[in-house]
Coordinates of C-alpha atoms and ligand atoms in Angstrom, one line a residue:
Chain A
M141 CA -0.3 -0.2 -0.2
D142 CA 1.2 3.2 -1.0
I143 CA 1.5 5.3 2.5
F144 CA 2.1 8.7 1.0
I145 CA -1.5 8.4 -1.3
Q146 CA -3.3 6.7 1.8
Q147 CA -2.1 9.6 4.1
I148 CA -3.2 12.4 1.2
I149 CA -6.5 10.7 1.2
N150 CA -6.6 10.1 4.8
G151 CA -5.8 14.4 4.9
L152 CA -8.6 15.3 2.4
V153 CA -11.4 13.7 5.1
L154 CA -10.0 15.5 7.6
G155 CA -10.0 18.7 6.0
S156 CA -13.0 18.3 4.6
I157 CA -14.1 18.2 8.1
Y158 CA -11.1 20.6 9.2
A159 CA -13.0 23.1 6.6
L160 CA -16.6 23.0 7.5
V161 CA -15.7 23.9 10.7
A162 CA -13.2 26.4 9.5
L163 CA -15.9 28.4 7.4
G164 CA -17.7 29.2 10.8
Y165 CA -15.3 30.6 11.8
T166 CA -14.2 32.6 8.9
M167 CA -18.0 33.7 8.3
V168 CA -18.5 35.2 11.9
Y169 CA -15.4 36.8 11.7
G170 CA -16.1 38.3 7.9
I171 CA -19.3 39.9 9.7
L172 CA -17.9 40.5 13.2
G173 CA -14.6 40.7 13.5
L174 CA -15.0 38.2 16.2
I175 CA -13.3 34.7 16.7
N176 CA -16.4 32.4 18.0
F177 CA -13.9 30.5 20.5
A178 CA -17.2 28.8 21.3
H179 CA -17.8 27.3 17.8
G180 CA -15.3 24.1 18.3
E181 CA -18.3 23.5 21.3
V182 CA -20.7 23.5 18.9
V183 CA -19.5 21.4 17.4
M184 CA -18.8 19.0 19.9
I185 CA -22.9 19.6 20.4
G186 CA -23.8 18.5 16.9
A187 CA -21.9 15.1 17.5
L188 CA -23.2 14.3 21.1
T189 CA -27.2 15.6 20.4
A190 CA -26.4 13.1 16.5
L191 CA -24.7 10.2 18.7
T192 CA -27.6 10.6 21.2
A193 CA -30.6 10.5 18.5
I194 CA -28.9 7.3 16.2
G195 CA -28.8 5.3 20.6
L196 CA -32.2 5.9 19.8
L197 CA -33.0 4.9 17.1
V198 CA -31.5 2.2 16.5
P199 CA -34.1 0.3 18.1
A200 CA -36.4 1.2 15.4
G201 CA -34.4 -1.7 13.3
L202 CA -34.1 0.8 9.9
P203 CA -31.3 1.0 7.6
G204 CA -27.9 1.9 9.3
P205 CA -27.3 4.8 6.8
V206 CA -31.4 5.8 8.0
V207 CA -30.2 6.2 11.0
V208 CA -27.4 8.1 10.4
L209 CA -29.2 11.2 8.6
G210 CA -31.9 11.0 10.9
G211 CA -29.7 11.5 13.8
L212 CA -28.4 14.1 11.4
L213 CA -31.4 15.7 10.9
I214 CA -31.5 16.0 14.7
A215 CA -28.1 17.3 15.5
I216 CA -28.5 19.8 12.9
P217 CA -31.4 22.4 14.4
V218 CA -30.3 21.4 17.6
C219 CA -27.1 23.6 16.6
M220 CA -28.5 25.9 15.2
A221 CA -30.6 26.9 17.8
V222 CA -26.8 26.5 19.3
G223 CA -25.4 28.3 17.4
F224 CA -28.1 31.2 17.6
A225 CA -28.5 31.9 21.1
I226 CA -25.1 31.9 21.7
E227 CA -25.1 35.6 19.5
R228 CA -28.2 36.9 21.1
I229 CA -27.3 36.1 25.2
A230 CA -23.2 36.8 24.7
Y231 CA -22.5 38.6 21.5
R232 CA -24.9 40.7 21.0
P233 CA -24.9 42.9 24.1
L234 CA -21.7 43.7 23.4
R235 CA -21.7 44.4 20.2
N236 CA -20.1 48.0 20.9
A237 CA -18.1 47.0 23.7
P238 CA -13.8 46.9 23.2
R239 CA -12.9 44.1 20.8
L240 CA -11.5 42.6 24.1
A241 CA -14.7 41.4 26.1
P242 CA -16.4 39.8 23.5
L243 CA -13.2 37.6 23.0
I244 CA -13.2 36.0 26.9
T245 CA -17.0 35.7 26.5
A246 CA -15.9 33.5 23.8
I247 CA -13.7 32.0 25.7
G248 CA -16.3 32.0 28.8
V249 CA -19.5 29.9 26.6
S250 CA -16.6 27.7 25.2
I251 CA -16.3 26.6 28.6
V252 CA -20.0 26.8 30.1
L253 CA -21.0 25.0 26.3
Q254 CA -18.0 21.9 27.7
Q255 CA -19.8 22.8 31.0
L256 CA -23.0 21.5 30.2
A257 CA -21.9 18.7 27.4
M258 CA -20.0 17.0 29.9
M259 CA -22.8 17.2 32.9
G260 CA -25.8 16.2 29.9
W261 CA -23.4 13.4 28.7
G262 CA -20.8 12.3 31.1
R263 CA -17.4 12.4 30.7
N264 CA -16.7 9.4 29.1
Y265 CA -16.5 8.6 25.4
H266 CA -19.3 7.7 23.3
T267 CA -19.1 4.8 20.6
F268 CA -20.1 5.7 17.2
P269 CA -22.0 2.3 16.9
P270 CA -21.0 0.7 12.5
L271 CA -24.0 1.8 11.4
L272 CA -22.3 3.1 7.0
P273 CA -20.0 0.9 5.3
A274 CA -16.8 0.8 6.2
T275 CA -15.5 -1.7 2.6
P276 CA -12.7 0.3 1.8
H277 CA -12.0 0.1 -2.0
Q278 CA -9.2 0.7 -3.9
L279 CA -7.7 3.9 -5.3
F280 CA -4.5 4.4 -6.6
G281 CA -2.4 1.5 -4.6
A282 CA -4.9 3.1 -0.9
A283 CA -7.8 2.7 0.5
I284 CA -10.7 4.4 0.7
T285 CA -13.8 4.0 2.3
D286 CA -17.7 4.8 1.9
L287 CA -17.4 6.2 4.5
Q288 CA -14.8 8.2 3.6
M289 CA -16.1 9.2 0.1
L290 CA -19.4 10.4 1.4
I291 CA -17.3 13.4 4.2
V292 CA -15.4 14.5 0.9
V293 CA -18.6 13.8 -0.9
V294 CA -21.0 15.6 1.3
A295 CA -18.7 18.5 1.7
A296 CA -18.0 19.1 -0.8
V297 CA -21.7 19.7 -1.7
L298 CA -22.1 21.7 1.3
M299 CA -19.1 24.3 0.6
A300 CA -20.4 24.7 -3.2
A301 CA -24.2 25.3 -1.8
L302 CA -22.6 27.9 0.2
V303 CA -20.3 29.1 -2.2
W304 CA -23.9 29.6 -4.1
L305 CA -25.3 31.4 -1.0
V306 CA -23.0 33.9 -0.9
T307 CA -21.8 34.8 -4.1
R308 CA -25.4 34.7 -6.1
T309 CA -28.3 35.0 -3.9
R310 CA -29.7 38.1 -2.2
L311 CA -29.3 37.0 1.4
G312 CA -25.8 36.4 0.7
R313 CA -24.9 39.7 -1.2
A314 CA -26.5 41.3 2.1
M315 CA -23.9 39.7 4.3
R316 CA -21.2 41.0 2.3
A317 CA -22.7 43.9 2.1
T318 CA -22.6 43.8 5.8
A319 CA -19.1 42.6 6.3
E320 CA -17.9 45.5 5.0
N321 CA -19.9 48.0 6.3
P322 CA -23.0 47.1 8.9
A323 CA -24.0 50.8 9.3
V324 CA -24.9 51.5 5.0
A325 CA -26.2 48.2 4.8
R326 CA -28.7 48.8 6.7
L327 CA -29.6 52.1 5.2
M328 CA -30.0 49.8 2.4
G329 CA -32.6 48.6 4.6
V330 CA -30.9 44.9 5.8
D331 CA -32.1 43.7 8.5
V332 CA -28.4 43.5 10.0
D333 CA -28.8 41.9 13.1
R334 CA -31.0 39.1 11.1
V335 CA -27.8 38.6 8.8
I336 CA -26.0 38.5 12.0
S337 CA -28.1 36.0 13.2
F338 CA -28.2 33.8 10.1
T339 CA -24.8 33.7 9.9
F340 CA -24.6 32.1 13.2
V341 CA -27.4 30.0 12.1
L342 CA -25.6 28.5 9.1
G343 CA -21.7 28.2 10.5
S344 CA -24.0 26.1 13.6
A345 CA -25.5 23.6 11.0
L346 CA -22.1 23.2 9.4
A347 CA -20.6 22.7 12.2
A348 CA -23.0 20.0 13.3
V349 CA -22.6 18.2 10.0
A350 CA -18.5 18.4 10.8
G351 CA -19.5 17.2 14.0
V352 CA -21.4 13.5 12.9
M353 CA -18.4 13.5 10.4
V354 CA -16.1 13.0 12.8
A355 CA -17.6 11.3 15.6
A356 CA -18.4 8.4 12.5
N357 CA -14.9 8.9 10.9
Y358 CA -13.4 8.3 14.6
S359 CA -16.4 6.6 15.9
I360 CA -16.1 8.1 18.8
A361 CA -17.3 11.8 20.7
H362 CA -16.8 13.1 23.9
Y363 CA -17.6 15.8 25.6
A364 CA -14.0 18.0 25.3
M365 CA -13.4 17.1 21.8
G366 CA -14.8 20.3 20.8
F367 CA -11.9 22.1 21.4
M368 CA -9.0 20.9 20.3
L369 CA -10.9 20.3 16.9
G370 CA -12.4 24.0 16.8
L371 CA -8.3 25.2 16.9
K372 CA -7.6 23.2 14.2
A373 CA -9.9 24.2 12.6
F374 CA -9.2 28.2 13.5
T375 CA -6.5 27.6 12.3
A376 CA -7.4 26.4 9.1
A377 CA -8.7 29.2 8.4
V378 CA -6.0 32.1 9.4
L379 CA -3.7 29.9 7.4
G380 CA -6.8 30.2 4.2
G381 CA -6.6 33.9 5.0
I382 CA -9.6 34.5 8.2
G383 CA -12.6 36.2 6.9
N384 CA -12.4 34.6 3.1
L385 CA -14.7 31.7 2.1
G386 CA -12.3 29.8 -0.1
G387 CA -9.6 30.9 2.5
A388 CA -11.0 28.6 4.6
M389 CA -12.0 25.8 2.5
L390 CA -8.5 25.7 1.5
G391 CA -6.8 26.0 4.9
G392 CA -8.8 23.0 6.2
L393 CA -8.0 21.2 3.1
L394 CA -3.7 22.2 3.7
L395 CA -4.4 22.0 7.2
G396 CA -5.7 18.2 6.9
I397 CA -3.8 16.7 4.6
I398 CA 0.1 18.4 6.2
E399 CA -1.6 16.6 9.4
S400 CA -1.7 13.6 8.0
L401 CA 1.5 13.5 5.7
G402 CA 3.2 14.7 9.6
A403 CA 1.7 11.6 11.8
G404 CA 2.4 9.6 8.1
Y405 CA 5.7 10.3 8.8
I406 CA 7.3 12.0 11.6
G407 CA 8.6 8.3 12.5
D408 CA 10.9 8.4 10.0
L409 CA 11.9 12.2 10.7
T410 CA 12.5 11.7 13.9
G411 CA 14.0 8.0 14.0
G412 CA 11.2 6.6 15.8
F413 CA 11.5 9.0 18.6
L414 CA 7.8 10.9 18.0
G415 CA 5.1 8.6 16.7
S416 CA 1.9 9.9 15.0
N417 CA 0.6 10.1 18.5
Y418 CA 1.7 13.7 17.9
Q419 CA 0.3 14.7 14.7
D420 CA -1.6 17.4 17.2
V421 CA 1.8 19.3 17.0
F422 CA 1.6 20.0 13.1
A423 CA -1.3 21.7 13.4
F424 CA 0.2 24.3 15.3
F425 CA 3.2 24.4 14.0
V426 CA 1.5 25.9 10.8
L427 CA -0.3 28.1 12.8
I428 CA 3.0 28.9 14.6
L429 CA 4.5 29.8 10.6
V430 CA 1.0 31.8 9.3
L431 CA 1.5 34.6 11.9
V432 CA 5.1 35.2 11.5
F433 CA 5.5 35.1 7.7
R434 CA 1.8 35.7 6.7
P435 CA 0.0 36.6 8.9
S436 CA -3.4 37.7 6.2
G437 CA -3.3 34.3 5.2
L438 CA -2.8 32.2 1.5
M439 CA -5.8 34.3 0.2
G440 CA -7.0 37.5 2.9
E441 CA -6.4 40.7 2.2
K442 CA -4.6 43.0 5.2
V443 CA -5.3 41.5 8.9
A444 CA -5.1 45.2 10.4
E445 CA -7.8 46.2 8.7
R446 CA -11.0 45.8 11.0
A447 CA -8.5 45.3 14.5
Chain B
M1438 CA -42.2 65.7 3.5
L1439 CA -39.3 65.9 5.8
Q1440 CA -40.0 67.4 9.7
V1441 CA -37.7 68.2 12.4
R1442 CA -37.7 69.1 15.2
G1443 CA -34.9 69.9 18.1
L1444 CA -32.3 67.5 16.8
E1445 CA -29.8 67.0 19.2
V1446 CA -27.3 65.0 18.4
H1447 CA -24.4 64.4 20.9
Y1448 CA -21.0 62.3 21.2
G1449 CA -19.9 62.0 24.8
G1450 CA -19.7 65.0 25.9
I1451 CA -19.5 66.6 22.4
C1452 CA -22.6 68.2 21.6
A1453 CA -22.5 68.7 17.9
V1454 CA -26.4 69.2 16.7
R1455 CA -27.5 71.8 19.2
G1456 CA -32.3 71.4 18.2
V1457 CA -32.0 72.1 14.7
D1458 CA -35.4 72.2 13.1
L1459 CA -35.9 71.7 9.4
D1460 CA -38.2 71.4 7.0
V1461 CA -38.6 70.7 3.8
A1462 CA -41.6 70.0 1.7
A1463 CA -42.1 67.3 -1.5
G1464 CA -40.4 68.2 -4.4
E1465 CA -38.1 71.2 -2.8
K1466 CA -34.4 71.3 -3.2
V1467 CA -32.9 72.1 0.1
A1468 CA -29.2 73.1 0.8
L1469 CA -28.0 72.9 4.0
I1470 CA -24.5 74.1 4.7
G1471 CA -21.8 75.2 6.8
A1472 CA -18.3 75.0 7.2
N1473 CA -16.5 71.7 8.8
G1474 CA -17.2 70.6 11.9
A1475 CA -21.0 72.7 12.4
G1476 CA -22.3 69.4 12.3
K1477 CA -24.3 69.2 9.2
T1478 CA -22.9 65.3 8.5
S1479 CA -24.5 64.4 11.9
A1480 CA -27.6 66.2 11.9
L1481 CA -28.1 63.9 8.6
K1482 CA -26.8 60.9 10.3
A1483 CA -29.7 61.7 12.4
I1484 CA -32.5 61.9 10.4
A1485 CA -31.5 58.9 8.7
R1486 CA -31.7 57.2 11.9
M1487 CA -27.7 55.8 11.7
L1488 CA -26.8 58.0 15.3
P1489 CA -29.1 58.0 18.2
A1490 CA -30.2 61.2 18.9
R1491 CA -33.0 63.8 20.5
G1492 CA -35.5 65.7 18.7
T1493 CA -38.2 64.3 16.0
V1494 CA -38.2 63.8 12.8
R1495 CA -41.3 63.5 11.3
L1496 CA -41.6 61.8 7.3
D1497 CA -45.2 62.5 5.9
G1498 CA -46.0 63.4 9.1
A1499 CA -45.0 60.1 11.0
D1500 CA -42.6 60.0 13.6
I1501 CA -39.6 58.0 11.9
A1502 CA -37.9 57.4 15.9
D1503 CA -39.9 53.8 16.7
A1504 CA -39.5 52.8 13.8
P1505 CA -36.4 50.4 13.4
P1506 CA -33.4 52.0 11.1
H1507 CA -34.0 49.4 8.2
S1508 CA -37.3 50.2 7.7
L1509 CA -36.3 54.0 6.3
V1510 CA -35.3 53.3 3.3
G1511 CA -39.5 51.4 2.8
Q1512 CA -40.3 55.0 3.6
G1513 CA -38.3 56.5 0.4
L1514 CA -35.8 58.2 2.3
A1515 CA -32.5 57.7 0.2
L1516 CA -28.9 58.5 1.9
V1517 CA -26.1 59.3 -0.1
P1518 CA -23.2 59.2 2.8
E1519 CA -20.3 61.2 3.3
G1520 CA -17.1 60.0 1.7
R1521 CA -20.0 57.3 -0.5
G1522 CA -19.8 53.9 1.4
V1523 CA -19.8 51.8 -1.5
F1524 CA -19.6 48.4 -0.8
A1525 CA -15.8 47.8 -2.3
R1526 CA -16.0 44.1 -2.5
L1527 CA -19.1 44.2 -4.4
S1528 CA -19.2 45.2 -7.9
V1529 CA -20.8 47.6 -9.2
R1530 CA -24.3 46.5 -10.5
E1531 CA -24.4 44.0 -6.7
N1532 CA -24.8 47.8 -5.5
L1533 CA -27.0 49.2 -7.2
E1534 CA -29.3 45.3 -6.8
M1535 CA -28.3 46.5 -3.0
G1536 CA -29.5 49.6 -3.2
A1537 CA -32.7 47.7 -4.7
Y1538 CA -32.4 45.4 -1.5
V1539 CA -36.4 46.2 -0.2
R1540 CA -38.3 46.0 -3.6
T1541 CA -39.5 42.4 -5.1
D1542 CA -40.3 43.3 -8.2
R1543 CA -37.4 42.7 -10.3
A1544 CA -38.5 43.3 -13.9
A1545 CA -38.9 46.5 -12.3
I1546 CA -35.3 46.7 -10.5
A1547 CA -33.6 44.9 -13.7
D1548 CA -35.7 48.2 -15.4
D1549 CA -33.9 50.8 -12.9
I1550 CA -30.3 49.6 -13.3
E1551 CA -30.7 50.2 -16.9
R1552 CA -31.9 53.8 -16.1
V1553 CA -29.2 54.3 -13.7
F1554 CA -26.4 53.3 -16.3
S1555 CA -28.5 55.4 -19.1
L1556 CA -28.3 58.5 -16.8
L1557 CA -24.3 57.5 -15.2
P1558 CA -22.8 55.7 -18.5
R1559 CA -19.6 55.3 -16.8
L1560 CA -21.8 52.5 -14.3
R1561 CA -22.4 50.7 -17.2
E1562 CA -18.5 50.3 -18.2
R1563 CA -18.0 49.0 -15.1
A1564 CA -21.3 47.4 -14.2
G1565 CA -19.2 43.8 -13.4
Q1566 CA -16.0 45.6 -11.6
T1567 CA -15.7 45.9 -7.9
A1568 CA -17.1 49.4 -6.9
G1569 CA -13.1 49.2 -4.6
T1570 CA -11.5 49.2 -8.1
L1571 CA -13.6 53.0 -9.4
S1572 CA -12.3 56.4 -9.4
G1573 CA -13.2 58.4 -6.6
G1574 CA -15.9 60.0 -9.5
E1575 CA -17.1 56.7 -10.1
Q1576 CA -17.7 55.9 -6.7
Q1577 CA -19.7 58.6 -6.3
M1578 CA -22.1 57.8 -9.4
L1579 CA -23.1 54.7 -7.7
A1580 CA -23.1 55.8 -4.5
I1581 CA -25.8 58.5 -6.2
G1582 CA -27.2 55.6 -8.4
R1583 CA -27.2 53.4 -5.5
A1584 CA -29.5 54.9 -3.8
L1585 CA -32.2 55.8 -6.6
M1586 CA -32.0 52.0 -6.3
S1587 CA -34.7 52.6 -4.3
R1588 CA -36.9 54.6 -5.9
P1589 CA -36.9 57.7 -3.4
R1590 CA -39.6 60.2 -2.7
L1591 CA -36.4 61.6 -0.5
L1592 CA -32.6 61.6 -1.0
L1593 CA -30.1 63.1 1.3
L1594 CA -27.6 63.7 0.1
D1595 CA -23.6 64.1 1.8
E1596 CA -21.1 66.4 0.0
P1597 CA -21.6 64.8 -3.3
S1598 CA -18.6 67.2 -4.9
M1599 CA -16.0 66.1 -2.0
G1600 CA -12.7 65.2 -3.8
L1601 CA -13.7 65.1 -7.5
S1602 CA -12.5 67.2 -9.9
P1603 CA -14.3 69.9 -11.3
I1604 CA -15.6 68.6 -14.5
M1605 CA -16.9 65.2 -12.4
V1606 CA -18.6 67.9 -9.8
A1607 CA -20.7 69.5 -13.2
T1608 CA -21.9 66.2 -13.9
V1609 CA -22.7 64.5 -10.3
F1610 CA -24.8 67.6 -10.5
E1611 CA -26.4 67.5 -13.7
V1612 CA -26.9 64.0 -12.8
I1613 CA -29.0 65.2 -8.9
R1614 CA -31.0 68.3 -11.1
T1615 CA -32.2 65.5 -13.5
V1616 CA -33.2 63.4 -10.9
A1617 CA -34.6 66.3 -8.5
Q1618 CA -36.8 67.3 -12.0
E1619 CA -38.2 64.1 -12.2
G1620 CA -39.9 64.9 -8.6
V1621 CA -37.3 63.1 -6.4
T1622 CA -37.1 66.3 -2.9
L1623 CA -33.2 66.7 -2.4
L1624 CA -32.1 67.7 0.4
L1625 CA -28.2 68.7 0.1
V1626 CA -25.7 69.0 2.0
E1627 CA -22.5 70.7 0.4
Q1628 CA -19.4 73.0 1.1
N1629 CA -19.5 74.1 -2.3
A1630 CA -22.1 76.2 -1.4
R1631 CA -22.2 78.6 -4.2
L1632 CA -22.9 74.9 -6.3
A1633 CA -25.7 73.3 -3.6
L1634 CA -27.9 77.2 -3.7
S1635 CA -27.4 77.5 -7.7
L1636 CA -29.2 73.9 -7.5
C1637 CA -31.6 74.5 -4.5
D1638 CA -34.5 76.3 -4.5
R1639 CA -34.0 77.3 0.0
G1640 CA -30.8 77.0 2.0
Y1641 CA -30.1 76.1 5.5
V1642 CA -27.0 77.6 6.9
M1643 CA -25.6 75.9 9.8
E1644 CA -22.6 76.6 12.6
S1645 CA -21.4 75.7 15.9
G1646 CA -24.2 72.6 15.9
E1647 CA -27.0 75.4 15.1
I1648 CA -29.2 76.8 12.4
T1649 CA -28.9 81.0 11.6
L1650 CA -30.2 81.3 8.5
N1651 CA -32.9 79.7 6.5
A1652 CA -33.3 82.1 3.5
P1653 CA -34.2 81.1 0.1
S1654 CA -31.2 80.5 -2.3
A1655 CA -31.5 83.7 -3.6
E1656 CA -31.5 85.8 -0.2
L1657 CA -28.7 83.7 0.7
L1658 CA -25.8 84.3 -2.5
D1659 CA -27.2 88.0 -1.6
N1660 CA -26.2 87.4 2.0
P1661 CA -22.9 89.5 2.8
A1662 CA -23.0 87.4 5.5
V1663 CA -22.7 84.2 3.6
R1664 CA -21.0 85.3 0.9
S1665 CA -17.9 86.4 3.1
A1666 CA -18.4 83.4 4.8
Y1667 CA -19.4 80.9 2.7
L1668 CA -18.3 81.8 -0.8
G1669 CA -15.2 83.3 -0.3
E1670 CA -16.0 87.1 -1.7
Ligands
ATP429 N1 -18.3 60.1 16.5 C1 -17.4 61.2 16.6 N2 -17.4 61.3 17.7 C2 -17.5 62.8 18.1 N3 -17.3 63.2 17.6 C3 -17.7 63.2 16.2 C4 -18.1 62.7 15.6 N4 -18.3 62.8 14.9 C5 -18.4 63.7 14.6 N5 -18.1 64.4 15.4 C6 -17.5 65.8 16.0 O1 -19.0 66.5 15.5 C7 -19.0 68.1 14.7 C8 -19.6 67.9 13.1 O2 -19.6 66.8 13.0 P1 -19.6 66.6 11.2 O3 -19.0 65.5 10.8 O4 -21.3 67.1 11.8 O5 -19.7 68.0 10.6 P2 -19.3 68.1 9.4 O6 -20.6 70.0 8.6 O7 -20.1 67.2 8.1 O8 -18.2 69.0 8.7 P3 -17.8 68.7 7.7 O9 -18.2 69.9 6.7 O10 -15.5 68.4 7.6 O11 -18.3 66.8 6.9 C9 -18.0 67.4 14.9 O12 -17.1 68.7 15.9 C10 -16.5 66.5 15.0 O13 -15.2 66.5 15.2
MG430 MG1 -19.4 65.9 7.4

């Protein structure tokens, strides 16, 4: 089996998930100039909600994919509601506060959501039942499972739909106008508060899907899973250029591939001193390099613009 | 059409607009002139509910204090903001579409975009370009075109001549004149008092946040105080 190709495939799968989460960070940043650190927690809530729903649906004896779809369809509205509530309760009252206030609040919200999840779902790992076909297929000398293909395809479809929404629809135009100049957008008749709410809800829906993907991919979910995942997706957004949709997608995929390749080769590179469990290191290595050498990211414009 | 009473704007401790009363009748063209920092922009922004302010603003007799700010455009009010405020990353066409954001009559919107393009042909050539790549004068035209897209009955303009070459100023004012002839009511803020008064029927002079004069344009153009302070004589 070709390790290189295999790691690229794994990286694409992982990267698709990062990209979906990174889009949530980047959309909110684009419109409010705020880093919503609680976004990773929304992913976690999506994963655990879906797992709970799946647990309830399994005894009904429906086919596996239908059960997973059912879990997803419950997780999505739950996450949308959570995203909506986060903005309404935690960020909106601070809309005109100094920039540090919403940032600290974001961290607070993240901790609160994590603790609530721990109280609701416990400290244990929840396993994702094997409901989806995991048959490996051969591809360029490497293996890809149905689940992996599904993740990549669904992520691609969702991202295409998002790009269409943002660039081609009236609502998307209002989002872009609001991101650029909310006061003038309001003058044009845009209900800026609603556009901001919508942005959170949309990002949270993507986060729900990403949460189910992570849980299915690793067969596991946990109340603290959102922290690392959120930080990595944030890294992906920064890598691509935060505020830029294309950048979040590119950053997500790149980060997934970098991490995967890194995990695949780190043992060889360090003569076996470091194992693939050090894979998390790469994301932060990338974050540091980007912040030092190209703070505006690969596709971003001047980052100081909104600061 | 527009009736403003006791308008006051404060920025922290600074009082930028102090009890301004102002009326614009339907079909009228009214200028608001004054030196830098007189409070003209603040007054316009307060009228358009872009700033918190005290006092009452009535549009066709209805107090607009409690209406959400984004509903004003639906009531026929449009503002061309100081510094143009075009959406730099949206294309020229998208900017115009934003102007028609609250309208749902798609066919008529397409017609109106054509109408703006025939009024401002330069914009047609640039339709697909992002607005940030336009020259200052072109951006001003776009800001005016965008405001027209809402089919306003009352158009507030904040220094449309700012930063433009004399030729551009003449073009922009020609467009404003055309718009007014089509029946749009105007409230025009201008540094260039001569230009503003030659276009408008009546003018207000604003000094340190207060209205100090309110007279027909011809009278203001003859007023010695106005001549020395604003007409450079
Ligand atoms: N955001 C703000 N914060 C504090 N003070 C402000 C603010 N905006 C305006 N001011 C002050 O309010 C006063 C009026 O400003 P405004 O912009 O309304 O004047 P203007 O008549 O439009 O001037 P110009 O002709 O230069 O555009 C000025 O003294 C200005 O410094
Ligand atoms: Mg001004």
